[in-house]
C-alpha positions as a printed NumPy array, in Angstrom:
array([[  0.   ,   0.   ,   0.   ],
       [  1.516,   3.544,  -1.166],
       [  1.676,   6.069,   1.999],
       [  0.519,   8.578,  -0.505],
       [ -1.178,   8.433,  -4.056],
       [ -0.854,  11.96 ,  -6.241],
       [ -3.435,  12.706,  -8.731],
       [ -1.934,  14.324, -11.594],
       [  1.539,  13.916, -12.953],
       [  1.332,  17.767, -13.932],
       [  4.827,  19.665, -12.695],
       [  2.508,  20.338,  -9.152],
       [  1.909,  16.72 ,  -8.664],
       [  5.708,  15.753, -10.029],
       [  7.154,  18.222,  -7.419],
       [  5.052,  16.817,  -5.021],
       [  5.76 ,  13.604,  -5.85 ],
       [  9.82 ,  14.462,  -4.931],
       [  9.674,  16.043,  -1.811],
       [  7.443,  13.008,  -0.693],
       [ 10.003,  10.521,  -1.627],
       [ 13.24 ,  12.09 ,  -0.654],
       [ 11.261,  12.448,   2.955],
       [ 11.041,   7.722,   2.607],
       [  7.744,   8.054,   1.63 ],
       [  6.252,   5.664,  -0.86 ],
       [  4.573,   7.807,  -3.251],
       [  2.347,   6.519,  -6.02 ],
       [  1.687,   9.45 ,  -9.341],
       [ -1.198,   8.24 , -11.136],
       [ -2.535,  10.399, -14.3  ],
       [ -4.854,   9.277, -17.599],
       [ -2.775,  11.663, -19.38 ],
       [ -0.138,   9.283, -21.767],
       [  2.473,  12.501, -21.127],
       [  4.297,  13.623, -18.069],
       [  3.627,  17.45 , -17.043],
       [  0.245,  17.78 , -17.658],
       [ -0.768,  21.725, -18.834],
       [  3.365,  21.933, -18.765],
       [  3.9  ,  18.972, -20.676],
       [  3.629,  18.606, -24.766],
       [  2.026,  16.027, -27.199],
       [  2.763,  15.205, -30.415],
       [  1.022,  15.995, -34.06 ],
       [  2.475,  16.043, -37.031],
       [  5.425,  13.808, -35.922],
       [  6.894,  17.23 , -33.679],
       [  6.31 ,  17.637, -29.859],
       [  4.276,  20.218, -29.525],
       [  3.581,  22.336, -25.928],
       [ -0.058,  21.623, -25.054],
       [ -0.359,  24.631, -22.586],
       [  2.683,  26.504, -21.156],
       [  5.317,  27.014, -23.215],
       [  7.194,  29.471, -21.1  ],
       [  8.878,  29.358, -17.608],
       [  9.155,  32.396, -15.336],
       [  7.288,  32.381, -12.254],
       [  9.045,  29.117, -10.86 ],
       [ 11.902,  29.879,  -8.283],
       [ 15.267,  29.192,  -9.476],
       [ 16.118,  27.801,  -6.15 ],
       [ 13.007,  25.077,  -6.172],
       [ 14.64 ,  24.017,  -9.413],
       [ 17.694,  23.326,  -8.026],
       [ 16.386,  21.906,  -4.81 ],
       [ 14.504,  19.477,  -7.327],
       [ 17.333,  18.321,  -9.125],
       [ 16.343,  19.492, -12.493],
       [ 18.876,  20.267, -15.225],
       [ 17.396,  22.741, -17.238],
       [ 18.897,  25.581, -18.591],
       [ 17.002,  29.313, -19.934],
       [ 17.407,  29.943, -23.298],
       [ 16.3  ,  33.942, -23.44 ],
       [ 16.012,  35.175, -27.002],
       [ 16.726,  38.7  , -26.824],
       [ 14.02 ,  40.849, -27.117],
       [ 12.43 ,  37.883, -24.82 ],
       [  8.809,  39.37 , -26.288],
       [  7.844,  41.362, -28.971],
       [  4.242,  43.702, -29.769],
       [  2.451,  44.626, -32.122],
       [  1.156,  48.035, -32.059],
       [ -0.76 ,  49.561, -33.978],
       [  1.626,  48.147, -36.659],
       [  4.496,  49.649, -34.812],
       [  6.775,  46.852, -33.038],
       [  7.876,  47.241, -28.869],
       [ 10.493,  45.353, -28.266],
       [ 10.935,  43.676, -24.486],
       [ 14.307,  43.887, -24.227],
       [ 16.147,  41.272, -21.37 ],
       [ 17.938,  44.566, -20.346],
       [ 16.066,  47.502, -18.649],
       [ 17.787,  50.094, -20.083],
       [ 17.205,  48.876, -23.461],
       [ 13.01 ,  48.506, -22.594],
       [ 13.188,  52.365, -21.225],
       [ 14.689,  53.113, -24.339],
       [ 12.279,  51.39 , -26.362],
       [  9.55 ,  52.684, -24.73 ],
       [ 10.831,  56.547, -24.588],
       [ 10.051,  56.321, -28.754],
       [  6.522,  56.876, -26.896],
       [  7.673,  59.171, -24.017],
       [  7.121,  56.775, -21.991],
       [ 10.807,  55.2  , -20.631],
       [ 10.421,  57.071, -16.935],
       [  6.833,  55.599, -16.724],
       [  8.04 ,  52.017, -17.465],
       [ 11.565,  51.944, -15.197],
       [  9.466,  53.29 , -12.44 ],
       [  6.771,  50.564, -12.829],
       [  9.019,  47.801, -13.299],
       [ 11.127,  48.816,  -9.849],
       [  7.914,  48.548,  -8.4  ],
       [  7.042,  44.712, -10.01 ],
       [ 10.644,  44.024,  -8.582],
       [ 10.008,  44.882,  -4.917],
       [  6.741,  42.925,  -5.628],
       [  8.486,  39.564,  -6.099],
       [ 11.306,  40.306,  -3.684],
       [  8.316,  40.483,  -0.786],
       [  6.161,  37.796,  -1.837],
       [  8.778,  35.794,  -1.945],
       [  8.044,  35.173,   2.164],
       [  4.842,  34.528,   1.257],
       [  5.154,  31.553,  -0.763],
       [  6.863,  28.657,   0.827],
       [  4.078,  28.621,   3.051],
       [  2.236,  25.653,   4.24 ],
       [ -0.618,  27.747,   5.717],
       [ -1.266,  30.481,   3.061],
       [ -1.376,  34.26 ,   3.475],
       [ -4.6  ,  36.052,   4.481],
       [ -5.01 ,  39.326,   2.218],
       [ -5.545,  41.292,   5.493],
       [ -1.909,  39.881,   6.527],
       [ -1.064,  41.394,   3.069],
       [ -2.531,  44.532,   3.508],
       [ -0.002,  44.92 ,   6.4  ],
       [  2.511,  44.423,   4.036],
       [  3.859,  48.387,   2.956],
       [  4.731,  46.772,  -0.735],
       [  1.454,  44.384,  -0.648],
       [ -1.14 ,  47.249,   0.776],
       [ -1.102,  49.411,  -2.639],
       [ -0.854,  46.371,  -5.033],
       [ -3.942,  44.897,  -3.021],
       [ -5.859,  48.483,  -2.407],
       [ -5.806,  49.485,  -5.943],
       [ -7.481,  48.073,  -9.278],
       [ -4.475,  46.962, -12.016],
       [ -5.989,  49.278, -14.489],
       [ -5.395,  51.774, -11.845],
       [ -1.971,  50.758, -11.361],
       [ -1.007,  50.662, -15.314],
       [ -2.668,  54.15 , -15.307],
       [ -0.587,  55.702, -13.01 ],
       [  2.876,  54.844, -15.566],
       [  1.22 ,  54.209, -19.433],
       [ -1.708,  54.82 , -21.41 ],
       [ -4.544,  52.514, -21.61 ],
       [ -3.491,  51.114, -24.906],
       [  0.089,  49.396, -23.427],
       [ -1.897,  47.866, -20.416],
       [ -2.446,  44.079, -22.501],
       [  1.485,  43.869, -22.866],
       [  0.859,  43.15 , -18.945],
       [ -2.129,  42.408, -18.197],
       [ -5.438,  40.455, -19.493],
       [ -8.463,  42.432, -20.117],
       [-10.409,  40.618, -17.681],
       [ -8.251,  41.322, -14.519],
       [ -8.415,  45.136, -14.974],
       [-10.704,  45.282, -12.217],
       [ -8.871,  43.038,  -9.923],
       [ -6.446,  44.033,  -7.963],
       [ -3.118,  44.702,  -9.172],
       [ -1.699,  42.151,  -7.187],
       [ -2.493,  40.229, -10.461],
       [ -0.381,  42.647, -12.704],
       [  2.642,  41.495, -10.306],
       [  1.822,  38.123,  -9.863],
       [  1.738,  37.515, -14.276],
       [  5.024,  39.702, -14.833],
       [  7.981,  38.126, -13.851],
       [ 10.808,  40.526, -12.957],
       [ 13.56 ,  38.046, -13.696],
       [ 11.535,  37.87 , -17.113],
       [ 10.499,  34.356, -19.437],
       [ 12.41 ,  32.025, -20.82 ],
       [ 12.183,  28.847, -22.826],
       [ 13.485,  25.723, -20.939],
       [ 16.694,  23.899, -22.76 ],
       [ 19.043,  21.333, -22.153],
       [ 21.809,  19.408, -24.478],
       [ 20.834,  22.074, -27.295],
       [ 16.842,  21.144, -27.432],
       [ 14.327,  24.059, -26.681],
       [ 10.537,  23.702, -25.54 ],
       [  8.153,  22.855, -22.401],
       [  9.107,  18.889, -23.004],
       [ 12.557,  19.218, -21.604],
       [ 11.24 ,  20.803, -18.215],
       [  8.515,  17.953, -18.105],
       [ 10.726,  15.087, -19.174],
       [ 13.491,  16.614, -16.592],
       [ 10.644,  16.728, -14.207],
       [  9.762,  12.942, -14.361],
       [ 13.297,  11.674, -14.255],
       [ 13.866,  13.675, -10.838],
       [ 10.567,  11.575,  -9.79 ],
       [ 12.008,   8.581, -10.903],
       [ 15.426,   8.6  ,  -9.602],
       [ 13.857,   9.883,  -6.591],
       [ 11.872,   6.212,  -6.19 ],
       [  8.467,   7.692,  -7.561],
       [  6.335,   5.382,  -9.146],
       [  4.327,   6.806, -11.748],
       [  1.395,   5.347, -14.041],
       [  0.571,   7.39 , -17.029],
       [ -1.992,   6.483, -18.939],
       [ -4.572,   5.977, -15.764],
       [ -7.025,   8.505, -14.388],
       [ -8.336,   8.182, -11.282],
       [-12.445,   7.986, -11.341],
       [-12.709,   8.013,  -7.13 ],
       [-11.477,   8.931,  -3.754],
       [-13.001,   6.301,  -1.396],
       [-14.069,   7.973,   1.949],
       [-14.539,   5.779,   4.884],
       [-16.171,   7.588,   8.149],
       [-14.151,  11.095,   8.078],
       [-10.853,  10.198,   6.408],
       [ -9.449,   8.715,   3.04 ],
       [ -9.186,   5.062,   2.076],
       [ -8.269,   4.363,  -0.751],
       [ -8.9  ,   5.614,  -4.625],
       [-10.599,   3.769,  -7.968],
       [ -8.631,   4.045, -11.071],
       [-10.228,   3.842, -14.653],
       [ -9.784,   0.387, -15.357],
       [-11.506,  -0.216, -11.422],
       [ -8.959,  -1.07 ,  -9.541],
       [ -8.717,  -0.093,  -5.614],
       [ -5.446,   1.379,  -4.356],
       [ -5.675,   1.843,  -0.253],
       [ -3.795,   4.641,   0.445],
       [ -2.987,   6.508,   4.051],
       [ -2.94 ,   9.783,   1.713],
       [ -4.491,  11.156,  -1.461],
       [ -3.075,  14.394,  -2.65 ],
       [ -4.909,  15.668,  -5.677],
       [ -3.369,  18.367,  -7.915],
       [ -6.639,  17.954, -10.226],
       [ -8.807,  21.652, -10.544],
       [-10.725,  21.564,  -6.901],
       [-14.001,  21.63 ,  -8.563],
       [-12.826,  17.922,  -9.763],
       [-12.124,  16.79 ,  -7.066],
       [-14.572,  17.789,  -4.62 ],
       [-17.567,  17.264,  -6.838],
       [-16.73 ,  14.549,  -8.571],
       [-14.091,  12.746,  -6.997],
       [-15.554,  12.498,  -3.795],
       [-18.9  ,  13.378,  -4.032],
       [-21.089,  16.644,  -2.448],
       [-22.457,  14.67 ,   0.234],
       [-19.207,  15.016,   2.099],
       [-19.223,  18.696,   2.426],
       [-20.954,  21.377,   4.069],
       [-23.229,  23.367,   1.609],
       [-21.438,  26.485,   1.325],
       [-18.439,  24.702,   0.12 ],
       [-20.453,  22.575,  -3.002],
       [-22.306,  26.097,  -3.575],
       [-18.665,  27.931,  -3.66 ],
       [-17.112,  25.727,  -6.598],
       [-20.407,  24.71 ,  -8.143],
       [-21.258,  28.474,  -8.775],
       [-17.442,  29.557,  -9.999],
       [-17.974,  30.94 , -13.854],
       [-15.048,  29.701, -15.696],
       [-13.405,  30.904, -19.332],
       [-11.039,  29.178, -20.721],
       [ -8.746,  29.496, -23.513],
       [ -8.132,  28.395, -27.313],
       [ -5.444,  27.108, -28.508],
       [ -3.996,  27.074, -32.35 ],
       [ -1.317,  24.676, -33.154],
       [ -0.051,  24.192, -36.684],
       [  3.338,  21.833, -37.898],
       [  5.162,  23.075, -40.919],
       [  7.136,  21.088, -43.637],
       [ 10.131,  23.528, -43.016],
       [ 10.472,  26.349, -41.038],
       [  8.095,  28.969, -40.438],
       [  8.987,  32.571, -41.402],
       [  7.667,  35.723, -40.62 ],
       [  6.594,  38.761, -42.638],
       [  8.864,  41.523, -42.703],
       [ 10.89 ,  42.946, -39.902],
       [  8.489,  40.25 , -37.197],
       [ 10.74 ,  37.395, -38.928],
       [ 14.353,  38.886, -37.384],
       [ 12.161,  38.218, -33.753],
       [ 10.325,  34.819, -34.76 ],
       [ 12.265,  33.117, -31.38 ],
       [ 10.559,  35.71 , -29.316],
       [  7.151,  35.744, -27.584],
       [  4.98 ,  37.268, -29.825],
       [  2.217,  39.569, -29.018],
       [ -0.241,  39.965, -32.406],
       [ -3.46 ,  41.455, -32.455],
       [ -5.281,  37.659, -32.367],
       [ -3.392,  36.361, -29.315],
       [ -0.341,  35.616, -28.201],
       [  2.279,  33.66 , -30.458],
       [  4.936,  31.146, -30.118],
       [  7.586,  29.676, -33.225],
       [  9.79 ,  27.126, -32.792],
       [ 11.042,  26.259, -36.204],
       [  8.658,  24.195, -37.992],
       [  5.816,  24.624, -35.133],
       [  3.51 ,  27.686, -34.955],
       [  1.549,  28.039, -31.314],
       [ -1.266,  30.45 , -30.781],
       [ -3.668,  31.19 , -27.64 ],
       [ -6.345,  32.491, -29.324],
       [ -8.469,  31.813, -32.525],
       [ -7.138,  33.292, -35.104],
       [ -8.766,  32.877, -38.875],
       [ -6.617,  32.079, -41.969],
       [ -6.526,  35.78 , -43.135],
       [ -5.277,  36.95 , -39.711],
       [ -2.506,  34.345, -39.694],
       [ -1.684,  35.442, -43.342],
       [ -0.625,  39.048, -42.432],
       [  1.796,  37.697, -40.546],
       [  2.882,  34.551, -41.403],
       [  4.139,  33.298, -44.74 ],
       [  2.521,  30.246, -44.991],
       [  2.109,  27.992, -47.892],
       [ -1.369,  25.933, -46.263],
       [  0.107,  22.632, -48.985],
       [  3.129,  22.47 , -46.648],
       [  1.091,  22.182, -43.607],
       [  1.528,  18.502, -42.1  ],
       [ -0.781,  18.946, -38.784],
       [ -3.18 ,  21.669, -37.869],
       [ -4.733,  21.293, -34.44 ],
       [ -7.88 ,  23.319, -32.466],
       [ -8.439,  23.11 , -28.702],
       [-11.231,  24.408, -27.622],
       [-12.391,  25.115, -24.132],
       [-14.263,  22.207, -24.057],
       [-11.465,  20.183, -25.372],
       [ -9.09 ,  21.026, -22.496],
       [-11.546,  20.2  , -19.647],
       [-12.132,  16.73 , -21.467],
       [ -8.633,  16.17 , -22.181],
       [ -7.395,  17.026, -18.728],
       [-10.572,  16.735, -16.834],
       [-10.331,  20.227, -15.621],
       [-13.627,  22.119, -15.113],
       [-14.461,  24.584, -17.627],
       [-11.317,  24.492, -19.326],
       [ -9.808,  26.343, -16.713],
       [ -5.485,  26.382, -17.447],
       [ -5.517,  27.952, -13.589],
       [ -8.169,  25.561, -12.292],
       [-10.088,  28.34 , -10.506],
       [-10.362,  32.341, -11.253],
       [ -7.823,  34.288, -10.222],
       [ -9.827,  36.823,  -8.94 ],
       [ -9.638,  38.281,  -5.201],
       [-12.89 ,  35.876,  -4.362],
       [ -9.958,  33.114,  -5.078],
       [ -6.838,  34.404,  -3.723],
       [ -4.979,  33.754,  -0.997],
       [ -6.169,  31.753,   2.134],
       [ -9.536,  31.796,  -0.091],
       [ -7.658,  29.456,  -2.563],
       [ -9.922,  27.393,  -3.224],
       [-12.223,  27.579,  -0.17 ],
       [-11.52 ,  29.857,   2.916],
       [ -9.46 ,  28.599,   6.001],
       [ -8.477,  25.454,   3.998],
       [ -5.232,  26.213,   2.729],
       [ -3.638,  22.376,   1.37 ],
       [ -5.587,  20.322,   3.632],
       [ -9.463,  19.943,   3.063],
       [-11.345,  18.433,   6.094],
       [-11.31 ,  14.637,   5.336],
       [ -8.16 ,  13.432,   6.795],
       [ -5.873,  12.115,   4.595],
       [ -7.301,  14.4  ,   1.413],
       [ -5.033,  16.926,   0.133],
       [ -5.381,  19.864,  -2.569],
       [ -1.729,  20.658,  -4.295],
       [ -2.984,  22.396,  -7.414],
       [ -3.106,  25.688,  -9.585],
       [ -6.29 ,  25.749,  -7.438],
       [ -4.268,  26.226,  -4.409],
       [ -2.027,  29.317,  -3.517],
       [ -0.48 ,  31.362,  -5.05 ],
       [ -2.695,  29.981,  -8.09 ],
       [ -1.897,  29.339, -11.637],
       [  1.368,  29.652, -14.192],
       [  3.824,  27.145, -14.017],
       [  5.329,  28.091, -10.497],
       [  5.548,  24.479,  -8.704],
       [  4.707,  26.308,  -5.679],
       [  1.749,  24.898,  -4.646],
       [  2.598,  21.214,  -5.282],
       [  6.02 ,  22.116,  -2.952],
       [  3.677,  23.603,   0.025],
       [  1.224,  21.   ,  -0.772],
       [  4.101,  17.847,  -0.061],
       [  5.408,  19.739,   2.931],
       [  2.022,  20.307,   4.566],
       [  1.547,  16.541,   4.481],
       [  5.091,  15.713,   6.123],
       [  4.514,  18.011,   8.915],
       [  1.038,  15.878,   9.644],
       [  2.652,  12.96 ,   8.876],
       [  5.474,  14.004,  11.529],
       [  2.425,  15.047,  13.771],
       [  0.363,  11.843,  13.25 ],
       [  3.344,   9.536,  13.61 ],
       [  3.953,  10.767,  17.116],
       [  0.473,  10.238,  18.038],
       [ -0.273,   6.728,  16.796],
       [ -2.576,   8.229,  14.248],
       [ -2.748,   8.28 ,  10.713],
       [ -2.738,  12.257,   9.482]])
């Protein structure tokens, strides 16, 4: 019997997965997903392994990576991002100097170095806040002198105060204008982007594949290719789970890294929570996102001065655009004629073209709504709120664990709450052990 069975081999539930073994746990990773990384991992079409949903790191601590084990590399193309504007190009240059620069052909280099030393003090303070098993409260934020102003004002209020309206989506999505601009620090990176590599190969599948070989050398053992359908509940604690194929794995520990709404409602079942918790993540309105994939019989190439930056992060009017040589990514939903102004493309040479809709991603990875972050990342969903208030990892069936993007600080690729989500269970564990009882 595994002390612990993780739901998900996404890069939360892989992380997880390592802390839990290198403590002499016996940790079991099961997933129905035939990849390893889950939204961070890739698939392939066309014969080319293709990023399913991140394809860029940035949020993820440095030092977790190396605590991990995992030899990656960056590989920063230089501008890291470029814009479209109003047909004009803004370059993100890696140095600072270089963006003020850029951005005084707009008079408007004082406004951006003065924003951007304020998005640095942002991640230099929450980095305390992170490796926390019990996550921050936004009033204990709102003590915070850098926290208070990002929390007390909206992000369009923030952008406002250092560019006009029409640079805000360089930073920020439309829909978190309103929130608060907490969420314009949390999505902007101050050490900036950058596409994993290692042994000269370039994409999300070397962080993933890096991921699962930590696991494995580690003692993980990890079934792709098998979902979990249950979470067996016996009096007020965890018992064991039910794969696909119906098989029953007891387990002292389930920690699920699957969207809360998942596992909660489906997983387990309503009847095992108080009302105001089924209402909570029954009601949540999702969005999620579309993705555009398309595999080229040579490499793709740019129109006009867009094809010197084709290795950069590309921001075009129908969404946001990633080329690695012969594979075009884009989240959004673009139409052939919108593609066409920027991309020479010759649609014989096309060997895979590939749609995922909304509906597609909650299918393929079981995630409600379609939901990349699992839950909104709106204030209603923040902090110790994440997912339901006072819960933090641990829900109130003993044994049952939440190690998701649905957990703080959220969603991105940050490996933060699968970390806090591991430790949390090794200090009940600890706990438990010393009282005869399992946690």
């Amino acid at each position: 019997m595994p002390d612990v069975v993780i739901i998900g081999a996404g890069h939360n539930g892989l992380i997880a997965s390592i802390v839990l073994a290198k403590a002499g746990l016996d940790v079991l990773v099961l997933d129905q997903l035939p990849w390893p990384g889950g939204m961070a991992g890739w698939h392939v079409i066309g014969g080319v392994e293709v990023p399913i949903g991140a394809y860029v790191l940035g949020l993820i601590p440095m030092d977790l990576i190396k605590e991990l084990g995992i030899g990656i590399e960056q590989y920063k193309p230089d501008p890291i991002a470029v814009y479209v504007k109003d047909g004009e190009l803004v370059r993100w240059w890696r140095d600072l100097d270089r963006r003020v620069e850029e951005f005084n052909r707009w008079g408007l280099g004082d406004g951006l170095r003065a924003m951007w030393n304020e998005i640095v003090k942002f991640h230099e303070a929450l980095r305390k806040y992170l490796f926390r098993t019990e996550p921050p409260s936004r009033d204990e934020l709102l003590n915070d002198p850098v926290f208070n102003e990002f929390l007390k004002l909206k992000s369009r209020d923030f952008l406002g105060r250092y560019l006009p309206h029409d640079f805000w989506d360089m930073f920020i999505f439309e829909p978190y204008l309103d929130q608060p601009a907490f969420m314009v620090g949390y999505y902007n990176p101050a050490t900036d982007w950058y596409y994993p590599a290692k042994d000269g190969e370039v994409g999300m599948q070397v962080f993933a594949r890096e991921l699962y070989r930590a696991a494995i050398r580690s003692g993980v053992r990890i079934m792709l290719g098998l979902g979990v359908s249950k979470i067996v509940i016996e009096g007020d604690r965890v018992k064991a789970v039910v794969t696909d194929d119906d098989r029953t794995i007891d387990t002292r520990v389930v920690l699920s890294t699957a969207s809360p709404v998942n596992t909660i409602l489906e997983l387990v079942g309503e009847e095992y929570f108080d009302r105001s918790v089924t209402d909570r993540l029954g009601g949540v309105m999702f969005g999620g996102a579309y993705r555009v994939a398309l595999v080229y019989d040579g490499e793709i190439r740019l129109k006009g001065e867009l094809d010197r930056y084709r290795e950069s992060i590309l921001q075009l009017p129908f969404g946001e655009t990633v080329i690695r040589n012969n594979y075009l990514i884009v989240t959004g939903l673009p139409s052939r004629d919108e593609l066409e102004n920027y991309v020479n493309i010759d649609w014989s040479n096309i060997k895979a073209f590939e749609i995922i809709t909304p509906s597609d991603y909650e299918s393929i990875f079981r995630v409600a709504g379609g939901n990349l972050n699992h839950l909104p990342m709106f204030e209603e969903f923040m902090f110790d709120r994440r997912p339901v208030p006072g819960w933090g990892y641990r829900t109130p069936i003993k044994g049952l664990y939440l190690g998701g993007a649905g957990t703080w600080p959220g969603g991105q690729v940050t490996g933060i709450p699968g970390y806090n989500a591991a430790r949390k269970i090794l200090q009940d564990w600890a706990s438990s052990n010393q009282q005869s009882d399992p946690p």
